[in-house]
Amino acid sequence: MLRAERGISRRQLAEALGVHYQTVGYLERGEYSPSLYLALRIAQYFEVPVEVVFATAPFPRIGSGE
């Protein structure tokens, strides 16, 4: 969601992080869990706490009233 909101392509994010663009897709679909190092780098890239990007429980949908 952060990537799309900021108009950043998967390829751009992958290049900034030094990973393959498909890795970004796997992360977004929940098919891959990043290393702690990669999770911290993603949070740093977006300048947010790591908990904003990754959590052990799903976040409620925005506007769902939960």
One Martini backbone bead per residue (centre of mass of N, CA, C, O) as a GRO file, in nm:
protein
   66
    1MET     BB    1   0.059   0.063  -0.022
    2LEU     BB    2   0.293   0.260  -0.001
    3ARG     BB    3   0.392   0.232  -0.287
    4ALA     BB    4   0.130   0.320  -0.434
    5GLU     BB    5   0.083   0.596  -0.291
    6ARG     BB    6   0.387   0.695  -0.406
    7GLY     BB    7   0.443   0.591  -0.704
    8ILE     BB    8   0.597   0.312  -0.684
    9SER     BB    9   0.762   0.078  -0.825
   10ARG     BB   10   0.880  -0.230  -0.799
   11ARG     BB   11   1.148  -0.171  -0.938
   12GLN     BB   12   1.231   0.076  -0.771
   13LEU     BB   13   1.233  -0.062  -0.497
   14ALA     BB   14   1.428  -0.289  -0.563
   15GLU     BB   15   1.669  -0.108  -0.634
   16ALA     BB   16   1.685   0.037  -0.354
   17LEU     BB   17   1.720  -0.260  -0.200
   18GLY     BB   18   1.865  -0.494  -0.376
   19VAL     BB   19   1.633  -0.645  -0.535
   20HIS     BB   20   1.409  -0.823  -0.683
   21TYR     BB   21   1.104  -0.744  -0.813
   22GLN     BB   22   0.966  -1.015  -0.728
   23THR     BB   23   1.005  -0.983  -0.425
   24VAL     BB   24   0.799  -0.760  -0.389
   25GLY     BB   25   0.557  -0.928  -0.480
   26TYR     BB   26   0.579  -1.147  -0.263
   27LEU     BB   27   0.544  -0.958  -0.023
   28GLU     BB   28   0.263  -0.836  -0.103
   29ARG     BB   29   0.127  -1.140  -0.111
   30GLY     BB   30   0.260  -1.323   0.127
   31GLU     BB   31   0.494  -1.536  -0.002
   32TYR     BB   32   0.709  -1.366   0.175
   33SER     BB   33   0.956  -1.345   0.424
   34PRO     BB   34   1.153  -1.129   0.554
   35SER     BB   35   1.413  -1.021   0.666
   36LEU     BB   36   1.505  -0.811   0.902
   37TYR     BB   37   1.681  -0.636   0.723
   38LEU     BB   38   1.470  -0.586   0.499
   39ALA     BB   39   1.247  -0.469   0.676
   40LEU     BB   40   1.414  -0.225   0.773
   41ARG     BB   41   1.472  -0.108   0.490
   42ILE     BB   42   1.182  -0.055   0.411
   43ALA     BB   43   1.112   0.135   0.642
   44GLN     BB   44   1.335   0.338   0.579
   45TYR     BB   45   1.246   0.414   0.295
   46PHE     BB   46   0.950   0.515   0.415
   47GLU     BB   47   0.978   0.645   0.700
   48VAL     BB   48   0.893   0.402   0.903
   49PRO     BB   49   0.788   0.189   1.106
   50VAL     BB   50   0.793  -0.148   1.085
   51GLU     BB   51   0.489  -0.183   1.186
   52VAL     BB   52   0.362  -0.049   0.929
   53VAL     BB   53   0.456  -0.291   0.734
   54PHE     BB   54   0.475  -0.506   0.977
   55ALA     BB   55   0.282  -0.794   1.101
   56THR     BB   56   0.127  -1.065   1.272
   57ALA     BB   57  -0.133  -0.908   1.214
   58PRO     BB   58  -0.385  -0.800   1.055
   59PHE     BB   59  -0.507  -0.530   0.924
   60PRO     BB   60  -0.751  -0.333   0.914
   61ARG     BB   61  -0.962  -0.206   0.714
   62ILE     BB   62  -1.016   0.072   0.565
   63GLY     BB   63  -1.343   0.160   0.657
   64SER     BB   64  -1.466  -0.095   0.836
   65GLY     BB   65  -1.501  -0.015   1.159
   66GLU     BB   66  -1.259  -0.169   1.336
   0.00000   0.00000   0.00000
